[in-house]
Tab-separated table of N, CA and C in Angstrom:
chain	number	residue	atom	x	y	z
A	104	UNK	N	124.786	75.978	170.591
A	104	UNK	CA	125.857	75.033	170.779
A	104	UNK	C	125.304	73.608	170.895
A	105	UNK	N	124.312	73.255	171.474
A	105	UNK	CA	123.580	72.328	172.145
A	105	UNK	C	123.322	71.754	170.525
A	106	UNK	N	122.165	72.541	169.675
A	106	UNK	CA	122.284	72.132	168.290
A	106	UNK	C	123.155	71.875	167.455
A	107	UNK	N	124.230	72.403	167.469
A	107	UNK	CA	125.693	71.885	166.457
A	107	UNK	C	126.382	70.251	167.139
A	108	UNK	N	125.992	70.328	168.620
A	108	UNK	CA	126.606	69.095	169.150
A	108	UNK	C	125.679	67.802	168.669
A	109	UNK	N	124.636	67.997	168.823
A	109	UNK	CA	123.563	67.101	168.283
A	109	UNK	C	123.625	66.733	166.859
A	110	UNK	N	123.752	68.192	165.516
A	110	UNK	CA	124.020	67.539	164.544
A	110	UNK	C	124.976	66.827	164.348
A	111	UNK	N	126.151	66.767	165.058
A	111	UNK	CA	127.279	66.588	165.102
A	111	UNK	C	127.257	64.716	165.429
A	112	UNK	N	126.305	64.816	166.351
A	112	UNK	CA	126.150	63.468	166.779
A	112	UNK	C	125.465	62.488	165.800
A	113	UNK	N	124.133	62.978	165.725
A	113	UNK	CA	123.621	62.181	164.471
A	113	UNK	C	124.101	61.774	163.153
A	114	UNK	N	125.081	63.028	162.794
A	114	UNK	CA	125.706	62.873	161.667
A	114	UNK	C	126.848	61.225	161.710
A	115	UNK	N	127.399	61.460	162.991
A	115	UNK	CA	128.178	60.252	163.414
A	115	UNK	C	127.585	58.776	163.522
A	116	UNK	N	126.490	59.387	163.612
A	116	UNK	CA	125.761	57.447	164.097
A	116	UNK	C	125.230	56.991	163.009
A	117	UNK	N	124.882	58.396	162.197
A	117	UNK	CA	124.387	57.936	160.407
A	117	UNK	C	125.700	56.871	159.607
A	118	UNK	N	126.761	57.059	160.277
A	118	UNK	CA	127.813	56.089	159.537
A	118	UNK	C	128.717	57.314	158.895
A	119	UNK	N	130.032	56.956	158.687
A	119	UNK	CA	131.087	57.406	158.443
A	119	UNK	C	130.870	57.530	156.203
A	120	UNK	N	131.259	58.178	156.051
A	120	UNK	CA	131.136	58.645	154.617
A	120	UNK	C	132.562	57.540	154.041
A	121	UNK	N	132.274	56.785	153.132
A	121	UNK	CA	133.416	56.755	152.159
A	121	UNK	C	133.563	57.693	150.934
A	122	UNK	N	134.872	57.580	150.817
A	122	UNK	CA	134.819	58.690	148.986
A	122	UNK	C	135.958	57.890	148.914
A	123	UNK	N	136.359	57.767	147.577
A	123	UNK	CA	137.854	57.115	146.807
A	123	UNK	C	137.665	57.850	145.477
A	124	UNK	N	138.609	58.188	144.832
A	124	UNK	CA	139.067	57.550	143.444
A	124	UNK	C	138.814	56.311	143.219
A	125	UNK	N	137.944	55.892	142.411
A	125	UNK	CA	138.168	54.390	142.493
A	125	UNK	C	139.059	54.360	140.937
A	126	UNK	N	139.201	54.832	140.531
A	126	UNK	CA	140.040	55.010	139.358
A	126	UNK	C	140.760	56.352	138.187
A	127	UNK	N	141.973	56.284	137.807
A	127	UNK	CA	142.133	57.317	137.149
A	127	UNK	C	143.240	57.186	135.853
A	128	UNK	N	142.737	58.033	135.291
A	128	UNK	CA	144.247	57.479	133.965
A	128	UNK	C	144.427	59.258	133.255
A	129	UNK	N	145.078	59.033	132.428
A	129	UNK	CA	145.506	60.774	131.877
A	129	UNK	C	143.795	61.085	131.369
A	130	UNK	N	143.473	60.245	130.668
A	130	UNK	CA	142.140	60.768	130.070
A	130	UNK	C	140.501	60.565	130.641
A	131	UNK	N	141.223	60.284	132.242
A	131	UNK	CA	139.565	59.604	133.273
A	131	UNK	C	139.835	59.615	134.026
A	132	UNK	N	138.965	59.530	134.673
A	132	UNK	CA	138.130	58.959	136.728
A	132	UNK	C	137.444	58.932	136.483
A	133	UNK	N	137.488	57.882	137.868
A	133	UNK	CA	135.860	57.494	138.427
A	133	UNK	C	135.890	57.958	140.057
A	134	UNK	N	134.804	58.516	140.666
A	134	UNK	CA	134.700	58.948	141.942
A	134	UNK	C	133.974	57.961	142.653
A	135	UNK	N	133.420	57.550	143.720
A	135	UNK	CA	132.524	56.893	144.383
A	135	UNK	C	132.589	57.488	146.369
A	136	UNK	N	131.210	57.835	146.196
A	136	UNK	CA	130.850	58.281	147.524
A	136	UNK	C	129.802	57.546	148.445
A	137	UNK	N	130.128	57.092	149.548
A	137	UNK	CA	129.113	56.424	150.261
A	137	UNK	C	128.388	56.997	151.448
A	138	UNK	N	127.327	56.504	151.679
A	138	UNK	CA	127.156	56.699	153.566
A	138	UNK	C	125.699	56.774	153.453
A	139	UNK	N	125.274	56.441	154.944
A	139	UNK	CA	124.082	55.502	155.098
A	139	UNK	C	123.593	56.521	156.310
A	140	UNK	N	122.214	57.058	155.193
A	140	UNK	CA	121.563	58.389	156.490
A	140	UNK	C	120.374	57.488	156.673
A	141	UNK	N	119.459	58.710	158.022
A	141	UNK	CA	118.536	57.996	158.276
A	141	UNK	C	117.496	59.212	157.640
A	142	UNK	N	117.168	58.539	156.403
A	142	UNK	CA	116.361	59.454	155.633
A	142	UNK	C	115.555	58.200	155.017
A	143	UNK	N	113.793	59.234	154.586
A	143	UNK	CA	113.375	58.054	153.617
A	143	UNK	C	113.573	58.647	152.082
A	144	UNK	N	113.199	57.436	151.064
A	144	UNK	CA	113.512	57.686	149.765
A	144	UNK	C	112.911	58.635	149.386
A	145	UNK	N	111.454	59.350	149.741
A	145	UNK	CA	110.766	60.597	149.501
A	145	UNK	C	111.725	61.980	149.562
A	146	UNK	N	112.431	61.994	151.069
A	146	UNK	CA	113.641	63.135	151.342
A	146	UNK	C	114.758	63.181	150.693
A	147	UNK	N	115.180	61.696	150.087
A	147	UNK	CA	116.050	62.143	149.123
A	147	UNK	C	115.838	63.331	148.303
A	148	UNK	N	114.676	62.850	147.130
A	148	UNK	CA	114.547	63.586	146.335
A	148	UNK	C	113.959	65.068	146.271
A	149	UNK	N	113.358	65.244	147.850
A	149	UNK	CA	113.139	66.420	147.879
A	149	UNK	C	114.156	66.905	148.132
A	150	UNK	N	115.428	66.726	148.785
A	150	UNK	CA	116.713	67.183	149.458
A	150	UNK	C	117.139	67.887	148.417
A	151	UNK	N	117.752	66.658	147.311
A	151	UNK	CA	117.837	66.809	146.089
A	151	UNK	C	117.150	68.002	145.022
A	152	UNK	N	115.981	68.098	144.894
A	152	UNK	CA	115.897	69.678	144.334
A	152	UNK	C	115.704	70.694	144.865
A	153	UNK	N	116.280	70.614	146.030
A	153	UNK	CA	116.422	72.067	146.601
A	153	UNK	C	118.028	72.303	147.486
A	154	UNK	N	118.370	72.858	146.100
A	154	UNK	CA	120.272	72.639	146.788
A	154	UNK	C	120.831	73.508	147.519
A	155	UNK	N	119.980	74.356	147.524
A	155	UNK	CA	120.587	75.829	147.791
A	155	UNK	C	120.459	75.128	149.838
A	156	UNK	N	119.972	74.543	150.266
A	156	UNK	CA	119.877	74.116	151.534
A	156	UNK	C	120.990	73.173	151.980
A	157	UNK	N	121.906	72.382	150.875
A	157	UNK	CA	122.991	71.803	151.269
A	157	UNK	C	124.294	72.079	150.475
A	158	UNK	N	124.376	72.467	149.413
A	158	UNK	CA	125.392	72.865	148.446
A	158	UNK	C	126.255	74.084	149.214
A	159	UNK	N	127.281	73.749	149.001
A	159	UNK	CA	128.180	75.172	149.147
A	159	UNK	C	128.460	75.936	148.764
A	160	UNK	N	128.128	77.279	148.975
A	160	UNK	CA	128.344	78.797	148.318
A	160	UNK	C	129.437	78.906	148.107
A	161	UNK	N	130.611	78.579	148.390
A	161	UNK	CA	131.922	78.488	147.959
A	161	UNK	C	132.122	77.911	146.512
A	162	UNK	N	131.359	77.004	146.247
A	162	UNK	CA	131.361	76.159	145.229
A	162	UNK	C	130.281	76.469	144.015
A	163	UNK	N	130.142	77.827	144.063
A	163	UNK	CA	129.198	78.168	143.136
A	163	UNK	C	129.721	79.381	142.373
A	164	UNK	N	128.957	79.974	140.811
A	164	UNK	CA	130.018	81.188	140.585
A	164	UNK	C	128.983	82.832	140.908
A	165	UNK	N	128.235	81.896	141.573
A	165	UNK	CA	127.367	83.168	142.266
A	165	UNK	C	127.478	83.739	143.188
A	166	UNK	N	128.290	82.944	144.434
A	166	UNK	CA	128.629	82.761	145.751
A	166	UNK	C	127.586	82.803	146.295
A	167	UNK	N	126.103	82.227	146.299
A	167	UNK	CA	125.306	81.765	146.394
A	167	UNK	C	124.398	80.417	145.962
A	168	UNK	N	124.882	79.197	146.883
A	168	UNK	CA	123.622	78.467	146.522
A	168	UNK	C	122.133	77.921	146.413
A	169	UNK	N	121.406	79.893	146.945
A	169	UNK	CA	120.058	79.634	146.923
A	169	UNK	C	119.749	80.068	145.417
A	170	UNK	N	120.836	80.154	144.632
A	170	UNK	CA	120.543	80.325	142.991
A	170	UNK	C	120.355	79.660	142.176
A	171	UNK	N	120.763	78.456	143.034
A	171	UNK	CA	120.640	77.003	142.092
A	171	UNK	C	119.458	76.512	142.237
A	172	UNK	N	119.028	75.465	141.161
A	172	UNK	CA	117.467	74.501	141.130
A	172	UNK	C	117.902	73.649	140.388
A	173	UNK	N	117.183	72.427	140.651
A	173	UNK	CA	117.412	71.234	140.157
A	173	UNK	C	115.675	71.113	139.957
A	174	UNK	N	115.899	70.527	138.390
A	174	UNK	CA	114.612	70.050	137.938
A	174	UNK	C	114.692	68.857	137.537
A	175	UNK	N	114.268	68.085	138.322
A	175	UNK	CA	113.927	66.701	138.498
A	175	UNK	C	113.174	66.166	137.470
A	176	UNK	N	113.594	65.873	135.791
A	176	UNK	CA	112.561	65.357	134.961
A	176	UNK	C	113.649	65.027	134.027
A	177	UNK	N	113.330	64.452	133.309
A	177	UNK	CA	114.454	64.237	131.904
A	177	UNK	C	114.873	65.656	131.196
A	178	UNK	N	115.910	65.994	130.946
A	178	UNK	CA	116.097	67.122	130.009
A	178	UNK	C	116.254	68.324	131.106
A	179	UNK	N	115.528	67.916	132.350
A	179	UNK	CA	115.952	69.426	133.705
A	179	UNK	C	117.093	69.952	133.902
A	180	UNK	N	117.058	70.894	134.632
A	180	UNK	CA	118.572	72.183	134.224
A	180	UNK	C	118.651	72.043	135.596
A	181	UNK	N	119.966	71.629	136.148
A	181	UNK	CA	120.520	71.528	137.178
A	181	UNK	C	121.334	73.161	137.264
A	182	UNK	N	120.778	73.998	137.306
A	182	UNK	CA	120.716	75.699	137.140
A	182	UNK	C	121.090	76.596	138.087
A	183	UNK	N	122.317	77.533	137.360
A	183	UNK	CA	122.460	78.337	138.492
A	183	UNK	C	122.112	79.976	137.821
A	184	UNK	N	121.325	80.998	138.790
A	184	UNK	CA	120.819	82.159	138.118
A	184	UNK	C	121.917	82.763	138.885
A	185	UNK	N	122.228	83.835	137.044
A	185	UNK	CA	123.625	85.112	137.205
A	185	UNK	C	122.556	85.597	136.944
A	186	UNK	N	123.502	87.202	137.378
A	186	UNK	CA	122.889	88.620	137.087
A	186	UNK	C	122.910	88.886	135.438
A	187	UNK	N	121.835	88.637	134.898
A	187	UNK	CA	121.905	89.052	133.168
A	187	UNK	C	121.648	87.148	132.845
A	188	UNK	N	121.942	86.057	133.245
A	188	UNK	CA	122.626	85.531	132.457
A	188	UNK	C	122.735	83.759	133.788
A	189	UNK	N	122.921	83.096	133.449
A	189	UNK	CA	122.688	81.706	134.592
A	189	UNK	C	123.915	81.061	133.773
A	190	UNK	N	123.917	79.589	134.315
A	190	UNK	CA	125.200	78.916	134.192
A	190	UNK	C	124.012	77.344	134.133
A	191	UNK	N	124.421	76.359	133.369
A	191	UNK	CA	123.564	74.860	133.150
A	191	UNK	C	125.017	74.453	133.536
A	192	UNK	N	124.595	73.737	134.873
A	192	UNK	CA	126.200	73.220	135.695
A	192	UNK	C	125.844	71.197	135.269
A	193	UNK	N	124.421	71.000	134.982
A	193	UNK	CA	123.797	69.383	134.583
A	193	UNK	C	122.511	69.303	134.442
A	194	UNK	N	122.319	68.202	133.275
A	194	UNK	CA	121.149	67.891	132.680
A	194	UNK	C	120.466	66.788	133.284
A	195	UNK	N	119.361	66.453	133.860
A	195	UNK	CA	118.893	65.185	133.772
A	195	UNK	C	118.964	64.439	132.876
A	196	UNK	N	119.437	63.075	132.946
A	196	UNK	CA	118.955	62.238	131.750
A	196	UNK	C	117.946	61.138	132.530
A	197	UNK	N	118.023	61.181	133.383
A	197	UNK	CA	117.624	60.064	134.397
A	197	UNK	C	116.711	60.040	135.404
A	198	UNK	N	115.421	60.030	135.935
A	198	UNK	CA	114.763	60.379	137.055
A	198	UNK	C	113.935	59.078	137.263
A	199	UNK	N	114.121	58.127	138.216
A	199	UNK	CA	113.675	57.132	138.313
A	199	UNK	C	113.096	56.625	140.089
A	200	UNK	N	112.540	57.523	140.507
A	200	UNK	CA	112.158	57.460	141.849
A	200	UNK	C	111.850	55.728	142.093
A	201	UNK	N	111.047	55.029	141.426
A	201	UNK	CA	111.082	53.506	141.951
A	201	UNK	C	112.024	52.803	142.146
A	202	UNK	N	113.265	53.231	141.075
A	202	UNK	CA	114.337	52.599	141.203
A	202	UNK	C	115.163	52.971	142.182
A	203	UNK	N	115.395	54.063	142.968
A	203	UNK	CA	115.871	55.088	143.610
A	203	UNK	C	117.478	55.677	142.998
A	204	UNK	N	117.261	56.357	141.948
A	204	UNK	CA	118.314	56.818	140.709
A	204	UNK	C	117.691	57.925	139.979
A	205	UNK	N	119.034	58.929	140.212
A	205	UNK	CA	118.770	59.666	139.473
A	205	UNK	C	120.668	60.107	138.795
A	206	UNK	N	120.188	60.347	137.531
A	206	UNK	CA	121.678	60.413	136.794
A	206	UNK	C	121.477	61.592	135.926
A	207	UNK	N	122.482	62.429	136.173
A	207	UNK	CA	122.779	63.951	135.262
A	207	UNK	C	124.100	63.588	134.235
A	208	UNK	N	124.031	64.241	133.030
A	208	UNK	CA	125.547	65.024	132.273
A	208	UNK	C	125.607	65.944	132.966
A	209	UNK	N	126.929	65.842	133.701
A	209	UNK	CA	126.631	66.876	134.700
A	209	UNK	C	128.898	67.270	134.652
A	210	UNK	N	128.949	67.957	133.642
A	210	UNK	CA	130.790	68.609	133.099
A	210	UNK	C	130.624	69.916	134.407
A	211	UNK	N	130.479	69.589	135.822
A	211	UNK	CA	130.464	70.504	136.567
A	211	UNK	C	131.711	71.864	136.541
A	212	UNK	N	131.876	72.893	136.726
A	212	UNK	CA	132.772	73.614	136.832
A	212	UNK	C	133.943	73.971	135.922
A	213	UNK	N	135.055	73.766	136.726
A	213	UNK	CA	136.191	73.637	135.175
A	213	UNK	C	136.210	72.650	134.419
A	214	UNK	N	135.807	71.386	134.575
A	214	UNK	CA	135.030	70.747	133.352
A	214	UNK	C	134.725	70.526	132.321
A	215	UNK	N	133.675	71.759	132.821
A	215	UNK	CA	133.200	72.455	130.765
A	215	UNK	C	133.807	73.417	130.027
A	216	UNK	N	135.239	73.576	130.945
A	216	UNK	CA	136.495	74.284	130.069
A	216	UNK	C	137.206	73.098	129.003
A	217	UNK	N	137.147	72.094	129.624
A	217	UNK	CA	137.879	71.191	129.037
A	217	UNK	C	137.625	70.188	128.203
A	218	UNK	N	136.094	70.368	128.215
A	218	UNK	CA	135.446	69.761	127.303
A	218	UNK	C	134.911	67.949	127.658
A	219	UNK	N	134.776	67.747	128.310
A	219	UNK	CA	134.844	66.216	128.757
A	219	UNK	C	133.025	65.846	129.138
A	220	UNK	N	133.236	64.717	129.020
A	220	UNK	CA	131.935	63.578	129.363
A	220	UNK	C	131.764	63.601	130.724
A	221	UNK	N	131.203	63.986	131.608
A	221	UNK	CA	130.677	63.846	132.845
A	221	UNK	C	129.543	63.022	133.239
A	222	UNK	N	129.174	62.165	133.699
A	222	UNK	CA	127.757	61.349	134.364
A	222	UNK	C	127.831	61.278	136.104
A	223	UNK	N	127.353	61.898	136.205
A	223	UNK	CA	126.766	61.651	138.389
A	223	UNK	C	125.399	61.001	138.169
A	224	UNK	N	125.737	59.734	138.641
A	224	UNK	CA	124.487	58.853	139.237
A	224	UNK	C	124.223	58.937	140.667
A	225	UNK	N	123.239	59.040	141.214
A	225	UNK	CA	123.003	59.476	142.328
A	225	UNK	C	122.053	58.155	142.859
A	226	UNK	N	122.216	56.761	143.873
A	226	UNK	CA	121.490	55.905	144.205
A	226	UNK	C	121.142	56.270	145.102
A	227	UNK	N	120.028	55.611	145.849
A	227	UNK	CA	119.744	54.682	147.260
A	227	UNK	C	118.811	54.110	147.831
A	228	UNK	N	119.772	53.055	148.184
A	228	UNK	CA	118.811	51.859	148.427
A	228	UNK	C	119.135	51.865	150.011
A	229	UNK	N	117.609	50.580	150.189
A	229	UNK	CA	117.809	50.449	151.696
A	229	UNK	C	118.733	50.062	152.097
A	230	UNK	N	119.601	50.447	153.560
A	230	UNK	CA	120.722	49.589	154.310
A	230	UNK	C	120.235	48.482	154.578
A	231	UNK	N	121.447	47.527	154.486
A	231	UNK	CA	121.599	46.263	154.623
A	231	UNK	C	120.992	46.088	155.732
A	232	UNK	N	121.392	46.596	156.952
A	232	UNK	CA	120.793	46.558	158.408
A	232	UNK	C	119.237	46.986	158.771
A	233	UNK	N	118.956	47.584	157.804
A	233	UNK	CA	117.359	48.431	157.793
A	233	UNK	C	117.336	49.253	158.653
A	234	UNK	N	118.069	49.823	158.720
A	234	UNK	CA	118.796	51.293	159.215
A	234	UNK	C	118.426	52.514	158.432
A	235	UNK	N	117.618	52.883	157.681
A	235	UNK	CA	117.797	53.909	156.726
A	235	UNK	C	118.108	53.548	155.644
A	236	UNK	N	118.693	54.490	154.625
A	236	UNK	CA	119.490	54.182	153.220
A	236	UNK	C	120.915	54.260	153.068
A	237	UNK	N	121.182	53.498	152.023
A	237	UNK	CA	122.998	53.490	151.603
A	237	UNK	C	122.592	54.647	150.708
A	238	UNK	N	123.276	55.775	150.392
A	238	UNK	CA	122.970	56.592	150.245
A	238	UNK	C	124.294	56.502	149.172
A	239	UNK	N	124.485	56.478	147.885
A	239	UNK	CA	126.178	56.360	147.135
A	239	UNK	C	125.777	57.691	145.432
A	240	UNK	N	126.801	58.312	145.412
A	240	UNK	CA	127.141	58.880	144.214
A	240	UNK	C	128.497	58.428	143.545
A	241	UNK	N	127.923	57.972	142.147
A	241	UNK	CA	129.318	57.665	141.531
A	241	UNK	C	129.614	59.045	140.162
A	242	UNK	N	130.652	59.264	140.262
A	242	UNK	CA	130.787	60.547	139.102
A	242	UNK	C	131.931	59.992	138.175
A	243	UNK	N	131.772	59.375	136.890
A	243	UNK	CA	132.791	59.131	135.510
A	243	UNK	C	132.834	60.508	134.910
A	244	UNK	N	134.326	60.663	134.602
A	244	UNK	CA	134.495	61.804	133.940
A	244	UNK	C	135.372	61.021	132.833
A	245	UNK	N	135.612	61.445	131.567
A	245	UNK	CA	135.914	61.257	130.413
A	245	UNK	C	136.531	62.053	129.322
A	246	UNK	N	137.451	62.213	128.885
A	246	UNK	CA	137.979	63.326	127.951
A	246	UNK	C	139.522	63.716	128.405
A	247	UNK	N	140.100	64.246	127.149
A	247	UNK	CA	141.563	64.535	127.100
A	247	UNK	C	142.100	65.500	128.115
A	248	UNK	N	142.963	64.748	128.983
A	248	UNK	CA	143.688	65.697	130.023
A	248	UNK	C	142.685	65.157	131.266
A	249	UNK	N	141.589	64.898	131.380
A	249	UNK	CA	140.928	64.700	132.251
A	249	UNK	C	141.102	64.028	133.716
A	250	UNK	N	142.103	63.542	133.359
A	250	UNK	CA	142.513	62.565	134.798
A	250	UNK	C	143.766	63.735	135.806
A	251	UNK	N	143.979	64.735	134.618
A	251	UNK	CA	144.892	65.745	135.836
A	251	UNK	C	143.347	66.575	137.105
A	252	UNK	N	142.302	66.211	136.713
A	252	UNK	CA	141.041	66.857	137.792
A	252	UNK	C	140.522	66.181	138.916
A	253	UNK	N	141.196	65.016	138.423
A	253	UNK	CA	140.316	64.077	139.526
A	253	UNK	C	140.889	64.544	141.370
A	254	UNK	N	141.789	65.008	141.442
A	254	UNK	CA	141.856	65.149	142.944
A	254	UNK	C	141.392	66.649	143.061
A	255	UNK	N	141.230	67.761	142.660
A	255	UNK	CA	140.110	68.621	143.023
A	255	UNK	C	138.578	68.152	142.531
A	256	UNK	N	138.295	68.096	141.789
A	256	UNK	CA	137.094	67.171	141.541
A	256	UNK	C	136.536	66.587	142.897
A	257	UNK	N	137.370	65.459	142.914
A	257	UNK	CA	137.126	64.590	144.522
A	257	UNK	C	137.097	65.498	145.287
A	258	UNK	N	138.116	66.335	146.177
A	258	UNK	CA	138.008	67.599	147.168
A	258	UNK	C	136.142	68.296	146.907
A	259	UNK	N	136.309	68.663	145.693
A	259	UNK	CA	134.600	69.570	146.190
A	259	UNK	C	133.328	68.408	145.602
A	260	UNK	N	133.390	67.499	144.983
A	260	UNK	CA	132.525	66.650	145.170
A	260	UNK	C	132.192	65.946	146.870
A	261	UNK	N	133.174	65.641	147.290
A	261	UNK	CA	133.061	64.821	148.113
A	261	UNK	C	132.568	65.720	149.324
A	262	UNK	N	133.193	67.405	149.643
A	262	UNK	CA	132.348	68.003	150.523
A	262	UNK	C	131.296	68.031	150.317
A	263	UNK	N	130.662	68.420	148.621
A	263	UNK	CA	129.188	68.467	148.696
A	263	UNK	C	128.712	66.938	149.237
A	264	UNK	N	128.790	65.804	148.814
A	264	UNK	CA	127.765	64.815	148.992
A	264	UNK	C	127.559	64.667	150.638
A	265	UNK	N	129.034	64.801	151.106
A	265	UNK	CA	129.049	65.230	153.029
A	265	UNK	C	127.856	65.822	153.340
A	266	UNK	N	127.817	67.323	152.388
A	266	UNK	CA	126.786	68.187	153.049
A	266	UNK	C	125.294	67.479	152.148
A	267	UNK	N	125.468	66.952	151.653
A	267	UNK	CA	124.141	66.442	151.304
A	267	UNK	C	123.156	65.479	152.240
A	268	UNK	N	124.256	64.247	152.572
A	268	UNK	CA	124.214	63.391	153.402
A	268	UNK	C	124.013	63.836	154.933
A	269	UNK	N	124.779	64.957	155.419
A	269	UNK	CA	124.453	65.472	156.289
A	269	UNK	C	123.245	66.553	156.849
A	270	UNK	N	122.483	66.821	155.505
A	270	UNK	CA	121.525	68.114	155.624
A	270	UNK	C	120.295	66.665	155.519
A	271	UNK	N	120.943	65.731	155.135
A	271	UNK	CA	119.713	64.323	155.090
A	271	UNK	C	119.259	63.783	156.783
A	272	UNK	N	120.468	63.549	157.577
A	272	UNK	CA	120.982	63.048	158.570
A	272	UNK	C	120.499	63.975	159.443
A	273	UNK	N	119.946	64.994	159.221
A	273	UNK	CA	119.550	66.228	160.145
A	273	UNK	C	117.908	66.907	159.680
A	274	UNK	N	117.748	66.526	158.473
A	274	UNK	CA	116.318	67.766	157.795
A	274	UNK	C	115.470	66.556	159.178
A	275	UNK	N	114.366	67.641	159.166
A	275	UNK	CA	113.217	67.057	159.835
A	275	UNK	C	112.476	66.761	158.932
A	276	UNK	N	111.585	65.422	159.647
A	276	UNK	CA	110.992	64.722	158.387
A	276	UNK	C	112.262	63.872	157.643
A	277	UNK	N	113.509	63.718	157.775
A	277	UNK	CA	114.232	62.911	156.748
A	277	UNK	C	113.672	61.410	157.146
């Protein structure tokens, strides 16, 4: 109990999460997620390829997210292993640790039923305050019909980056 109150706390003093729509039309959105952990830029990216430690098993078609891997390089398979058979949920196009950016094609879920353009850029830079990092994901989606997704979209994007931000706000060593 003592430990859930504590994450509970830190998570709070790390700063409050924004998420919006920042935009939508029949054939788009745009998502944008914020919040400012006390992690360094090294823990990002280790956080980052190892999802199965913050991703939600709910949100996977394995009901497991120690199935997933993220390979951190241009062309890497943001990967989930089935029985017989895996699922490519995003691609790297982007891995830029100096810059602190990393950006996938990433048509997550029902998505790649529908055929559409997906990009998740993933920043962060130092807080303004020198507090840690601003920690922000922006996700453009693109393609016909596409703007009827944006409010489930938002719903399980925005828990994951929570639990991202929060498994940041808590890993030892962040």
């Amino acid at each position: 109990m003592k430990r859930l109150l504590l994450a509970a706390i830190v998570c709070a003093a790390a700063g409050p999460a924004s998420a919006e729509i920042v935009a939508r039309s029949d054939n788009g959105f745009s998502l944008s997620f914020e919040r400012r952990v006390p992690a360094s830029p090294e823990a990002v990216l280790n956080a980052l390829a190892l999802p199965g430690a913050w991703w939600s098993d709910a949100h996977t078609y394995s009901g497991s997210a120690s199935n997933i891997t993220v390979d951190l390089r241009p062309g890497g398979c943001w990967c989930e292993a089935l029985p017989g058979g895996g699922v490519k949920h995003a691609e790297a196009v982007l891995v830029w640790p100096e810059q602190r950016m990393v950006r996938f094609d990433a048509p997550f879920g029902p998505l790649q039923d529908i055929g559409v353009d997906a990009v998740l850029t993933m920043t962060w830079a130092d807080a303004a305050d020198g507090s840690g990092l601003a920690l922000k994901w922006t996700f453009v989606v693109s393609g016909t019909g596409a703007g009827a997704m944006a409010g489930p979209v938002d719903g399980v994007l925005a828990e994951q980056f929570g639990r991202f931000a929060g498994h940041l706000s808590t890993a030892p060593g962040a």
